[in-house]
Tab-separated table of C-alpha atoms in Angstrom:
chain	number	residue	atom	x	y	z
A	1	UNK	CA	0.000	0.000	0.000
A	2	UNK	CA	1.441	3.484	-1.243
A	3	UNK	CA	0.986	6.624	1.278
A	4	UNK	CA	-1.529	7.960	-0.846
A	5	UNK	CA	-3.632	5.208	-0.264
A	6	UNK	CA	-3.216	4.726	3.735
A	7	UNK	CA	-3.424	8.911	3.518
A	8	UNK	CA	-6.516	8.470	1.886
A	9	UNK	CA	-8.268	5.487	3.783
A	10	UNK	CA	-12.184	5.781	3.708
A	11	UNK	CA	-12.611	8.304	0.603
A	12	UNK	CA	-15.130	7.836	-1.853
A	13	UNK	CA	-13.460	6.721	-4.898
A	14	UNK	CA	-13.316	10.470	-5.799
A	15	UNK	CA	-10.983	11.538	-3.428
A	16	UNK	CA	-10.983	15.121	-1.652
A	17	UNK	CA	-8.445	16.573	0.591
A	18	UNK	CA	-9.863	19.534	2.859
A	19	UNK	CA	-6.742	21.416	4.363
A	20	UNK	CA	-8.224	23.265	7.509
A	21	UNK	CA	-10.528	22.055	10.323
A	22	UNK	CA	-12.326	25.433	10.851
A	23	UNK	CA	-15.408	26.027	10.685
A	24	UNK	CA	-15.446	25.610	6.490
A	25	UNK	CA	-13.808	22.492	6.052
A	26	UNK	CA	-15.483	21.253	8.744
A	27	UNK	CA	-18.907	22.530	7.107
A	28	UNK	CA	-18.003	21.042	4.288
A	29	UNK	CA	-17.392	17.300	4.833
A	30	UNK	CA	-20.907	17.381	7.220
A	31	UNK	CA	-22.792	18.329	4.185
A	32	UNK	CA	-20.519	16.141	1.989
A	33	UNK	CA	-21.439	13.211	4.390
A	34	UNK	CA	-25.046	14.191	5.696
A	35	UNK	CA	-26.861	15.545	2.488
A	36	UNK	CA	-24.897	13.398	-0.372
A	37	UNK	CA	-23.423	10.665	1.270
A	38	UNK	CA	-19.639	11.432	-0.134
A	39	UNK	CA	-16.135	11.007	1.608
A	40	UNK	CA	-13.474	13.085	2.565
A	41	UNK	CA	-10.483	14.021	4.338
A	42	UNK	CA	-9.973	17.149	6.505
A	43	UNK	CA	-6.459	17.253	7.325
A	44	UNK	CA	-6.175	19.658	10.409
A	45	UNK	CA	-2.757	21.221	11.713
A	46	UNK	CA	-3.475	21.409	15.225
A	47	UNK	CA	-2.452	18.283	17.123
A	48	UNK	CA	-6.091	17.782	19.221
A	49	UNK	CA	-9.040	19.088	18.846
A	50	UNK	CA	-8.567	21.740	22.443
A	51	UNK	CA	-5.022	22.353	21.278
A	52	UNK	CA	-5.720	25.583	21.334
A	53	UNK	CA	-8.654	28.323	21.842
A	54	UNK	CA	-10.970	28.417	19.214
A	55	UNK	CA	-12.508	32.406	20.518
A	56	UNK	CA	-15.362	33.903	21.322
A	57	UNK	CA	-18.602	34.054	19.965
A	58	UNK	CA	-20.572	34.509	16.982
A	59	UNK	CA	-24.130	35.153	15.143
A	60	UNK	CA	-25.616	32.809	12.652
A	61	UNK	CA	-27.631	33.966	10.026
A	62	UNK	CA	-30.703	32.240	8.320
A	63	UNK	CA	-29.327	32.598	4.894
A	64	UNK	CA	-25.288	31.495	5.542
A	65	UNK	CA	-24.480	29.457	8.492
A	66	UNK	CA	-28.069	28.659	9.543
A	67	UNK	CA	-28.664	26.995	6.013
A	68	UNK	CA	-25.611	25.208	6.332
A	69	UNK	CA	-25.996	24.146	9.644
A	70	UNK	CA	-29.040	22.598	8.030
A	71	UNK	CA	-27.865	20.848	4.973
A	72	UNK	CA	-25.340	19.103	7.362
A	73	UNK	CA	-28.926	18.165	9.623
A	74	UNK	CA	-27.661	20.006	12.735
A	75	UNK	CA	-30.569	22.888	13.423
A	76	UNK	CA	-31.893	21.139	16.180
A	77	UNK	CA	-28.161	20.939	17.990
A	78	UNK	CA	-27.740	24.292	16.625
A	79	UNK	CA	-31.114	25.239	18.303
A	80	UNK	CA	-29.843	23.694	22.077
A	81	UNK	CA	-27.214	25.757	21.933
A	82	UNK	CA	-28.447	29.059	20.613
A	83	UNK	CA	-28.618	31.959	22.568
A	84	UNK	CA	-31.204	34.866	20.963
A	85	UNK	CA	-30.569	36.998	23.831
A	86	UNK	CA	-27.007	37.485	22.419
A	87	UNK	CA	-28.914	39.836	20.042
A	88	UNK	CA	-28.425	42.134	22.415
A	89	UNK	CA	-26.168	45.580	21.567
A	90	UNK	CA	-25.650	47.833	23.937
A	91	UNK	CA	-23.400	51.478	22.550
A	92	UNK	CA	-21.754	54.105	24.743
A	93	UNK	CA	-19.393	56.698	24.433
A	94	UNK	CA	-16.091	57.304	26.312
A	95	UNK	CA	-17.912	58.503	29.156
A	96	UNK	CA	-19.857	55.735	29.796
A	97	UNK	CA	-23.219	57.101	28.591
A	98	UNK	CA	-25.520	54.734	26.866
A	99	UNK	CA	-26.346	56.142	24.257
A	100	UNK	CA	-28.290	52.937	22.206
A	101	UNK	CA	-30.013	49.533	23.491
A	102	UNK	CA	-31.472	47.002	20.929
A	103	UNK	CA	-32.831	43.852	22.147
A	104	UNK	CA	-32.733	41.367	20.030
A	105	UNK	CA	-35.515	38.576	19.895
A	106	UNK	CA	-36.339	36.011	22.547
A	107	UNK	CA	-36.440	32.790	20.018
A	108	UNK	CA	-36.243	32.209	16.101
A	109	UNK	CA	-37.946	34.611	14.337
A	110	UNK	CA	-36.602	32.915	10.947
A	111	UNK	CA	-36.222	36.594	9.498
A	112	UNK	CA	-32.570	38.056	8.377
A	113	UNK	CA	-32.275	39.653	12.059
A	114	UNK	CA	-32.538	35.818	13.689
A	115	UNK	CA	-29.201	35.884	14.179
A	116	UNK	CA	-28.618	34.133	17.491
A	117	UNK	CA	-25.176	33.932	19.418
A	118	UNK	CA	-23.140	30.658	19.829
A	119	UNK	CA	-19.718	29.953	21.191
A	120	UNK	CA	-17.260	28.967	18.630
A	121	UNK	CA	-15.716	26.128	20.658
A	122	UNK	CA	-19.587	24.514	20.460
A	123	UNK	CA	-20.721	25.623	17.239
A	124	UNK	CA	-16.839	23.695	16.068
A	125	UNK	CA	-17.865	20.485	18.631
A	126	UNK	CA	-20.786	19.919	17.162
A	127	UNK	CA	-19.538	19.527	13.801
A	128	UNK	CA	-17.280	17.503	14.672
A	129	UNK	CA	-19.234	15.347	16.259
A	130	UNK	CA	-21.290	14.848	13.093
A	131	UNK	CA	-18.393	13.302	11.331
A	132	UNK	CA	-17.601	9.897	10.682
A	133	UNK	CA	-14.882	8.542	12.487
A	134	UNK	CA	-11.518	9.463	11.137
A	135	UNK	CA	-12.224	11.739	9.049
A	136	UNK	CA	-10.096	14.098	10.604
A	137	UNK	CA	-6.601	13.295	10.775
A	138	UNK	CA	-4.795	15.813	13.600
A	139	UNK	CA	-1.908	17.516	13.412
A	140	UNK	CA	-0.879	17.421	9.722
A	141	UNK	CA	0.403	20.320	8.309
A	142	UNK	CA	0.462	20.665	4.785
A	143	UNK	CA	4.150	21.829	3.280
A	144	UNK	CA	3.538	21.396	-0.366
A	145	UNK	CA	1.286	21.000	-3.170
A	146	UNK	CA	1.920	19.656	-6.634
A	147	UNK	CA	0.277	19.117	-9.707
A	148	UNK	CA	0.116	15.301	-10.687
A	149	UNK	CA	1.830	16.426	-14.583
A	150	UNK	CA	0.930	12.367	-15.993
A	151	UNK	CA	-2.719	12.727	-15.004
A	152	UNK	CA	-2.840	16.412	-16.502
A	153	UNK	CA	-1.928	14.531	-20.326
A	154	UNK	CA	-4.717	12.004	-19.787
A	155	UNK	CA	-7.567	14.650	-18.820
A	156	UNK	CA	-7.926	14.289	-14.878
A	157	UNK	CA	-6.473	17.102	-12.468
A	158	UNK	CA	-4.689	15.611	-9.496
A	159	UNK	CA	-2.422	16.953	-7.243
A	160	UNK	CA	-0.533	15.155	-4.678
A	161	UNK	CA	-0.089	17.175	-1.156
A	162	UNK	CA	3.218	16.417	0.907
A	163	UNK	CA	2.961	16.764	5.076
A	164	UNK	CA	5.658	17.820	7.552
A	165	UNK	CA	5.716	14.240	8.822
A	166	UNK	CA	7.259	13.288	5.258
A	167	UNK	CA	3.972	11.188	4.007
A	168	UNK	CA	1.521	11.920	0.804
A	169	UNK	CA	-1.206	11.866	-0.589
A	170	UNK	CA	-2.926	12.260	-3.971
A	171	UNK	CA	-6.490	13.927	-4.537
A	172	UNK	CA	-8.673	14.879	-7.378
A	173	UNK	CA	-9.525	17.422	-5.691
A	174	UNK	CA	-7.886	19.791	-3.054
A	175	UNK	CA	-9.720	22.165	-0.978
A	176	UNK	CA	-7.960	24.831	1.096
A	177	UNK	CA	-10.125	25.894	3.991
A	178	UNK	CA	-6.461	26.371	6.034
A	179	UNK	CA	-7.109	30.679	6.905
A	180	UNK	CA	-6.057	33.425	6.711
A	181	UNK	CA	-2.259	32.361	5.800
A	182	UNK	CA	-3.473	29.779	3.632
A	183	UNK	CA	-0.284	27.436	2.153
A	184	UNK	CA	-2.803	26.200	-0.647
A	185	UNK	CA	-3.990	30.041	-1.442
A	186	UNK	CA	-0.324	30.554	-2.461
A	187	UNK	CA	-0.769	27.418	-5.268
A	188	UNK	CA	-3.335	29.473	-7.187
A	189	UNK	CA	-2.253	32.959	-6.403
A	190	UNK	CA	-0.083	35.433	-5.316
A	191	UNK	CA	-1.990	37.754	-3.374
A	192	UNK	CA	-1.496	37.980	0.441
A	193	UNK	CA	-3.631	39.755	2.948
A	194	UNK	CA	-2.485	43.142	4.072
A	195	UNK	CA	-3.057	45.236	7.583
A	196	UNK	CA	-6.472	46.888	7.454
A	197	UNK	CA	-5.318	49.369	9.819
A	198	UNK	CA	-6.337	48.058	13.133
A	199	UNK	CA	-5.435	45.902	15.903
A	200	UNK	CA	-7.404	44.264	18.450
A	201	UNK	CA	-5.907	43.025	21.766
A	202	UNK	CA	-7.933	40.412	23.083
A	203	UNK	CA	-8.983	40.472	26.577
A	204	UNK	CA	-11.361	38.343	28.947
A	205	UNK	CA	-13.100	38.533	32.008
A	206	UNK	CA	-14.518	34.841	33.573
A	207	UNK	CA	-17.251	34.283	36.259
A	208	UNK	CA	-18.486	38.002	35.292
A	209	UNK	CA	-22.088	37.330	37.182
A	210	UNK	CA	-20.209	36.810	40.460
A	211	UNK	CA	-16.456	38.442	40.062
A	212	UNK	CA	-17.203	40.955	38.269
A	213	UNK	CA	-20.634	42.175	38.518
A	214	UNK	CA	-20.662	45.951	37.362
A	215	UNK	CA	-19.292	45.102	34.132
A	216	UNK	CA	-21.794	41.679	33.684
A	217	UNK	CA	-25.014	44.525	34.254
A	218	UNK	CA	-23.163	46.870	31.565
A	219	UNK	CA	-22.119	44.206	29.273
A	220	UNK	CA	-25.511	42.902	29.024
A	221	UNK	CA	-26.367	39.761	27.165
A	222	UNK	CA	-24.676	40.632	24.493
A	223	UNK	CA	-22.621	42.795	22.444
A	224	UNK	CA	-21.117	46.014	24.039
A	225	UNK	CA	-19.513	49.090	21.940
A	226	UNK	CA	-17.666	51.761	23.727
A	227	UNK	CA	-16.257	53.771	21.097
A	228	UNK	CA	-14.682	57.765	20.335
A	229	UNK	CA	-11.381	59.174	19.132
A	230	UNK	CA	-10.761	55.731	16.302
A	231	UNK	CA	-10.502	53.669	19.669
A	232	UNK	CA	-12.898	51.057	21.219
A	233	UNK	CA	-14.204	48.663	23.698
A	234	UNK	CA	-15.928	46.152	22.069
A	235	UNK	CA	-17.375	43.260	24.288
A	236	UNK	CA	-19.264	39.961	23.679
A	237	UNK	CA	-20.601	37.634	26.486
A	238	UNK	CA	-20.201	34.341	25.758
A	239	UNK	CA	-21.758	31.137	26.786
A	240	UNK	CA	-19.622	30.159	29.457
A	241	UNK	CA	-20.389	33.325	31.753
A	242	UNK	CA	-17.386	35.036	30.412
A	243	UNK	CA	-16.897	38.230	28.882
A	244	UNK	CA	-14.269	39.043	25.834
A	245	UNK	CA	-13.512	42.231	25.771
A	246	UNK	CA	-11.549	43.676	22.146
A	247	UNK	CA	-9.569	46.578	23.065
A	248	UNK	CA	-9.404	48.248	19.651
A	249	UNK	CA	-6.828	50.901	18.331
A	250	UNK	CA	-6.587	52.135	14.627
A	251	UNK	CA	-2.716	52.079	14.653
A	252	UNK	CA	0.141	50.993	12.334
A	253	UNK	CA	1.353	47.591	11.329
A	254	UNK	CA	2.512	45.824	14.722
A	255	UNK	CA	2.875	49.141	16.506
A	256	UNK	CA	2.273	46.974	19.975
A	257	UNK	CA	5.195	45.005	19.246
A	258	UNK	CA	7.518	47.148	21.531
A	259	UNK	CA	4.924	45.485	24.817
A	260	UNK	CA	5.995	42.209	26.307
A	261	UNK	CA	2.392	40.120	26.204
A	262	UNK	CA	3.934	37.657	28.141
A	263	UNK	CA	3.786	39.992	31.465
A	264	UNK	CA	-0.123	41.053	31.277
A	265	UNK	CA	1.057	44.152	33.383
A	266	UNK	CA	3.033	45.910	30.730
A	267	UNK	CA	0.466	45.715	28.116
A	268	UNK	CA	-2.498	46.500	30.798
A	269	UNK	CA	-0.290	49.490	31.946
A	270	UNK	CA	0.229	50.823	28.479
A	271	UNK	CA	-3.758	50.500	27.492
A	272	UNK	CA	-5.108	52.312	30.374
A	273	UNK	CA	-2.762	54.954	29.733
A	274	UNK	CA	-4.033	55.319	26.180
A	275	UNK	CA	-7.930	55.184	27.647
A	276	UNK	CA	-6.669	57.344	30.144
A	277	UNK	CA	-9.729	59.722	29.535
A	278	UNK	CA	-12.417	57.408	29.309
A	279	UNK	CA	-14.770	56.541	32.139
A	280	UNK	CA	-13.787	54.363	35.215
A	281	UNK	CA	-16.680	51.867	34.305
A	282	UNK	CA	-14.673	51.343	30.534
A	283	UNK	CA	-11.379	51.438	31.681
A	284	UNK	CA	-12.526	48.500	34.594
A	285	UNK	CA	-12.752	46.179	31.494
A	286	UNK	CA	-8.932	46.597	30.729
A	287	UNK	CA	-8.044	46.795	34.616
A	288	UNK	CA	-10.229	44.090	35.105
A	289	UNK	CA	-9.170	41.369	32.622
A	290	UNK	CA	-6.321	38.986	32.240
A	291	UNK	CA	-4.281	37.933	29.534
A	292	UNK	CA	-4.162	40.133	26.579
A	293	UNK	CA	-3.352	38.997	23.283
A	294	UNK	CA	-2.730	41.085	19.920
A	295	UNK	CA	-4.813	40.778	16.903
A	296	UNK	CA	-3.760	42.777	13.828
A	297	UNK	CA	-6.908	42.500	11.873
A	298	UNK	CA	-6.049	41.561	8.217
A	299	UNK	CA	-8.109	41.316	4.788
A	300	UNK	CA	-7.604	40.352	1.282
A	301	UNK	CA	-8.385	43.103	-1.444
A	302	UNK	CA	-12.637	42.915	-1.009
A	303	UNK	CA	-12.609	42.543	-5.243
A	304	UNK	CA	-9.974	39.510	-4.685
A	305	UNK	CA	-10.557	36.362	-7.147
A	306	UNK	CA	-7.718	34.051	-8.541
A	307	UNK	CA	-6.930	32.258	-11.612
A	308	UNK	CA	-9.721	29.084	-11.600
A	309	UNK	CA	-7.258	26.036	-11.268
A	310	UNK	CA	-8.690	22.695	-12.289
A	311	UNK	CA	-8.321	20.434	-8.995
A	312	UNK	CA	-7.812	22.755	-6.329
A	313	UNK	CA	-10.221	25.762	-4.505
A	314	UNK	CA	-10.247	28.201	-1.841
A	315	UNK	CA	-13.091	28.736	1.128
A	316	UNK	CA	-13.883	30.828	4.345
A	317	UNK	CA	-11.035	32.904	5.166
A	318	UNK	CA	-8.083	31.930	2.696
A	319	UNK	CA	-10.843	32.830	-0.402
A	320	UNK	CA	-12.131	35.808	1.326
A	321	UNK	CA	-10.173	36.907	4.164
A	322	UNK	CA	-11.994	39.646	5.364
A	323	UNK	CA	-12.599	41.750	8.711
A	324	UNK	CA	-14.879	41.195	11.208
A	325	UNK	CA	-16.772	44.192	11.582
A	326	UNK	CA	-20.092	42.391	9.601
A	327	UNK	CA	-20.125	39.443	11.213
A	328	UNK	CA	-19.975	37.426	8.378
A	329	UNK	CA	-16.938	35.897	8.066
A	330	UNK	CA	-17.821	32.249	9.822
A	331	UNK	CA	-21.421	32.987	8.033
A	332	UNK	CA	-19.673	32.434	4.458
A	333	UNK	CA	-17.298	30.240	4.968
A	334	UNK	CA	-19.837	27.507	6.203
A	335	UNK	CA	-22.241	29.151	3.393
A	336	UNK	CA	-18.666	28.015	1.007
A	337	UNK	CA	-18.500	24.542	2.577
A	338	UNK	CA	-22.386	23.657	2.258
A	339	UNK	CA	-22.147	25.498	-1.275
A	340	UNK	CA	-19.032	23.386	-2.720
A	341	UNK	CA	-20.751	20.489	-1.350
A	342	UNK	CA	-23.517	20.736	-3.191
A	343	UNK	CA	-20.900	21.396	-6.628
A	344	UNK	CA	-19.512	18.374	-6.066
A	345	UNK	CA	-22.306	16.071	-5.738
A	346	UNK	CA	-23.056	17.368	-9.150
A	347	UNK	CA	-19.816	16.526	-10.327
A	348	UNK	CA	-19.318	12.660	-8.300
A	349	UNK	CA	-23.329	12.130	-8.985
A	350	UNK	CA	-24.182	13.303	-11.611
A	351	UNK	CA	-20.824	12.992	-13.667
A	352	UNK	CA	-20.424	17.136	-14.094
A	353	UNK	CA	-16.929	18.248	-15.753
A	354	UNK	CA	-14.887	18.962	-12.388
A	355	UNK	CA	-12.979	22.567	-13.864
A	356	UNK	CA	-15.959	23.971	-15.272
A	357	UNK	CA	-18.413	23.111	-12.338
A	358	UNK	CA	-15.720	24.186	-9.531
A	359	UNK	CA	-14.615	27.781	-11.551
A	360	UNK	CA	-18.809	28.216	-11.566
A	361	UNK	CA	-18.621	28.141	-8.009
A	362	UNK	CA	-15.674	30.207	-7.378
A	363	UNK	CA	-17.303	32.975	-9.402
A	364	UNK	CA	-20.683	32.373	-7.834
A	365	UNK	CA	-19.239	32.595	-3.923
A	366	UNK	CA	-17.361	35.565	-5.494
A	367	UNK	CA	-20.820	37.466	-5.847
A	368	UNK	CA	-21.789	36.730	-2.707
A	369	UNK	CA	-19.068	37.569	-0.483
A	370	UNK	CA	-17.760	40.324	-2.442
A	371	UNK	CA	-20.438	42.902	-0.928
A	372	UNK	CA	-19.953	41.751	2.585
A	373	UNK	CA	-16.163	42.338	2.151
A	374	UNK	CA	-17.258	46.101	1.415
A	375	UNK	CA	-19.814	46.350	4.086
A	376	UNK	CA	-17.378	45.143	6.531
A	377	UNK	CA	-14.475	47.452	5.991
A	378	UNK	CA	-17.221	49.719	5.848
A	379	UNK	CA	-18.248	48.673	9.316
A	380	UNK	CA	-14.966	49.092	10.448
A	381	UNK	CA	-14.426	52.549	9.387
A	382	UNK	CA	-17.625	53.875	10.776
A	383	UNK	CA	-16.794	52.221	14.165
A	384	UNK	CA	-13.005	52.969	15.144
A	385	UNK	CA	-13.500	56.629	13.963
A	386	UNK	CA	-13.285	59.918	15.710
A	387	UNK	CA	-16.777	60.130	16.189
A	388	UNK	CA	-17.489	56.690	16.776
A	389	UNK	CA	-20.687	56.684	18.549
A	390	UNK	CA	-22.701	59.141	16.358
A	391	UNK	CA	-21.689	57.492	12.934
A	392	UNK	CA	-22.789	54.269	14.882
A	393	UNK	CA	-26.281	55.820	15.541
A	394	UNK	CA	-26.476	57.125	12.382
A	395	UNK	CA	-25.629	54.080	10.474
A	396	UNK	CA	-28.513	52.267	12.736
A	397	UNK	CA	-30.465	54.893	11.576
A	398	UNK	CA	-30.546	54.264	8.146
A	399	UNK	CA	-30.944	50.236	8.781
A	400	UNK	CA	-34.076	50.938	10.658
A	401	UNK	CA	-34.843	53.272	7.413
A	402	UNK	CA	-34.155	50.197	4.847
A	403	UNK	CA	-36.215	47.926	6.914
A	404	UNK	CA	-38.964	50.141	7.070
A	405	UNK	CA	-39.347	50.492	3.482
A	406	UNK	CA	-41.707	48.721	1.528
C-alpha cells in the first residue's frame, strides 16, 4: 500500500483533501457526508481538537451558516445551543453614557435579524461530532502542493499534497479551507492579505455574574460598543459566563510590538494609559481582565478572485479573508462549505466536468461575499473613527430606514 492510499483510507473513490478544520472544512465534509453521502479528508494542523482556543462568539444567520448548519442536519443541535438573547447591543461613548439599546428577539424569528449567538468552541464540537470517524486526521500540516503532470496529459487534475511528517497523498480534488495564511492560497495565487489598519488586543473577564458584577449589568447579554477618538471597547458575552472584551486601536502595522504580552502588566499598563480619559466603568474592562493577546486584523483586497485552477479551490477565510466588523466571516465560509458540497455532488453524482463546475462556483461565492467584504471594511471605518458613537447611531439609523421600506 502506497501513502496515498493509507493517507486516503475511507474516501469515496473520488478523493478530496480539505486542508483546515475550521469552521469551512469542517462545514463542508458534514454536508458532503449528511446531504450526499460522499467522503473526505480534513487534514487539520493542530495536534487535538482543544489544542488551542478556538474564541469567542458569533451570530448565525438564516441565509449562511443557519442553512448550512441545516444541509449538514444540525438545526436542532444548533437550536440547544443558541442563545437569541445574544442579540443584544448595547453602545456608549467614552464617558460611559448609553447612548443605544437594541434587544434582540427572545427565540427564532426565521427573518434576516434571527441571528442568534453561539460559542465557537460549540458551534466547532458539534460539527465535529457529526463526522464519521476518522475523518479528521490531527496535526498534519500541509508543506507542499503539486500538480500530478501524468494525469494532466490524460484529462484528470490531481495533485498530490506532501505533510511535515514526510507522508503523501494524492487527490482529485484539493480544498484549502487552512485561513487566513493559507499554504494552498499561495498554489493558485499570489496575493497575500495586508493590515487593514487596526489591531485588536484580546482580553477576557470569567465568572463576570459573580467576580465581576458591574461590568456583567453593563455588558448585558450581548454585544457592548464603547467607542470615540478611532478607539474602542468592544465586548461579547459568551456562553460560558465570560466576557471578551476587544480593546481596539486604529494604529500601524505591529505598533504593539515594543509590549511584552507575556507579562499582562506591561500591556495592561500601556492601554489604560491610552484610555486614560475614558470613564472608570470602561477602563474597569482593561483593569479588570487577564491575559491580553494582539490581533492585527487583516483582509484580502474585497474585489480579490484568482486564476480558476482545475483540482484545487479556496473557502472561508483563505478565499475571502476579510474583517470582522459584519459578522460574516464564519457565516460564508460555512455558506462556502455547504455550497461546494452541493458542486460536487453534481460533479461525483451526476458525472459534471470537475474545472468547469468548480470555476462556476468560485465565481458564484465571489458574488456573494464580495459585498460583505465592502460592508465590513465599511463597518470598520464607521466604528473605530473619531466620532465613533454618532456614525454608529447614524448608520442604525438608516438600517431601521431600509427595513422600514416597503
Amino acid at each position: 500500500m502506497d501513502s496515498s492510499q493509507s493517507v486516503a483510507r475511507g474516501a469515496s473513490q473520488f478523493k478530496i483533501a480539505v486542508v483546515g478544520g475550521g469552521l469551512g472544512g469542517l462545514t463542508l465534509a458534514s454536508v458532503l457526508q449528511h446531504s450526499y453521502k460522499i467522503e473526505c479528508i480534513v487534514f487539520e494542523l493542530d495536534d487535538t481538537v482543544d489544542s488551542r482556543n478556538q474564541g469567542g462568539s458569533l451570530d448565525l444567520h438564516v441565509e449562511s451558516g443557519q442553512l448550512a448548519l441545516e444541509k449538514a442536519g444540525l438545526t436542532d443541535q444548533f437550536r440547544k445551543h443558541a442563545r437569541y438573547q445574544g442579540q443584544d447591543i448595547v453602545l456608549a461613548d467614552m464617558t460611559g453614557k448609553i447612548l443605544m439599546q437594541h434587544v434582540g428577539s427572545e427565540g427564532p424569528t426565521g427573518g434576516e435579524l434571527d441571528r442568534p449567538e453561539i460559542d465557537r468552541t460549540v458551534l466547532r464540537q458539534m460539527l465535529i461530532d457529526s463526522l464519521d470517524e476518522d475523518t479528521i486526521q490531527w496535526g498534519k500540516k500541509v508543506i507542499k502542493i503539486e500538480e500530478e503532470s501524468k494525469d494532466k496529459e490524460n484529462g484528470n487534475h490531481r495533485h498530490t499534497l506532501t505533510f511535515q511528517d514526510g507522508r503523501t497523498g494524492t487527490f482529485d480534488l484539493v480544498v484549502g479551507g487552512d485561513g487566513a495564511w493559507s499554504k494552498i492560497r499561495k498554489f493558485v495565487s499570489e496575493t497575500t492579505p495586508s493590515y487593514a489598519g487596526v489591531t485588536f488586543i484580546e482580553c477576557r473577564l470569567s465568572n463576570v455574574d459573580i467576580d465581576h458584577p458591574k461590568a456583567s449589568k453593563m455588558v448585558g447579554n450581548g454585544t457592548f460598543w464603547g467607542l470615540q477618538n478611532n478607539k474602542g471597547l468592544l465586548c461579547q458575552r459568551n456562553g460560558d459566563g465570560s466576557i471578551r472584551v476587544y480593546v481596539t486601536l486604529r494604529i500601524e502595522e505591529n505598533g504593539l510590538s515594543h509590549l511584552d504580552f507575556s507579562n499582562p502588566e506591561i500591556p495592561r499598563k500601556h492601554l489604560m494609559d491610552i484610555f486614560s480619559d475614558w470613564d472608570d466603568s470602561l477602563k474597569a474592562l482593561i483593569e479588570e481582565s487577564s491575559a491580553f493577546i494582539p490581533r492585527g486584523i487583516y483582509m484580502l483586497p474585497t474585489d480579490y478572485t484568482w486564476k480558476s485552477h482545475p483540482g484545487v479551490t479556496l473557502i472561508g477565510d483563505a478565499a475571502h479573508l476579510m474583517t470582522p466588523f459584519a459578522g460574516e466571516g464564519a457565516n460564508m465560509a460555512m455558506l462556502d462549505g455547504a455550497n461546494l458540497a452541493a458542486a460536487i455532488s453534481e460533479i461525483v453524482h451526476n458525472g459534471k466536468d470537475l474545472a468547469t463546475t468548480i470555476e462556476k462556483f468560485e465565481k458564484d461565492m465571489h458574488n456573494v461575499v464580495m459585498d460583505f467584504a465592502i460592508e465590513s471594511l465599511e463597518n470598520m471605518d464607521t466604528l473605530i473613527s473619531e466620532n465613533g458613537p454618532q456614525a454608529v447611531l447614524k448608520m442604525f439609523s438608516m438600517m431601521r430606514d431600509d427595513n422600514a421600506a416597503p
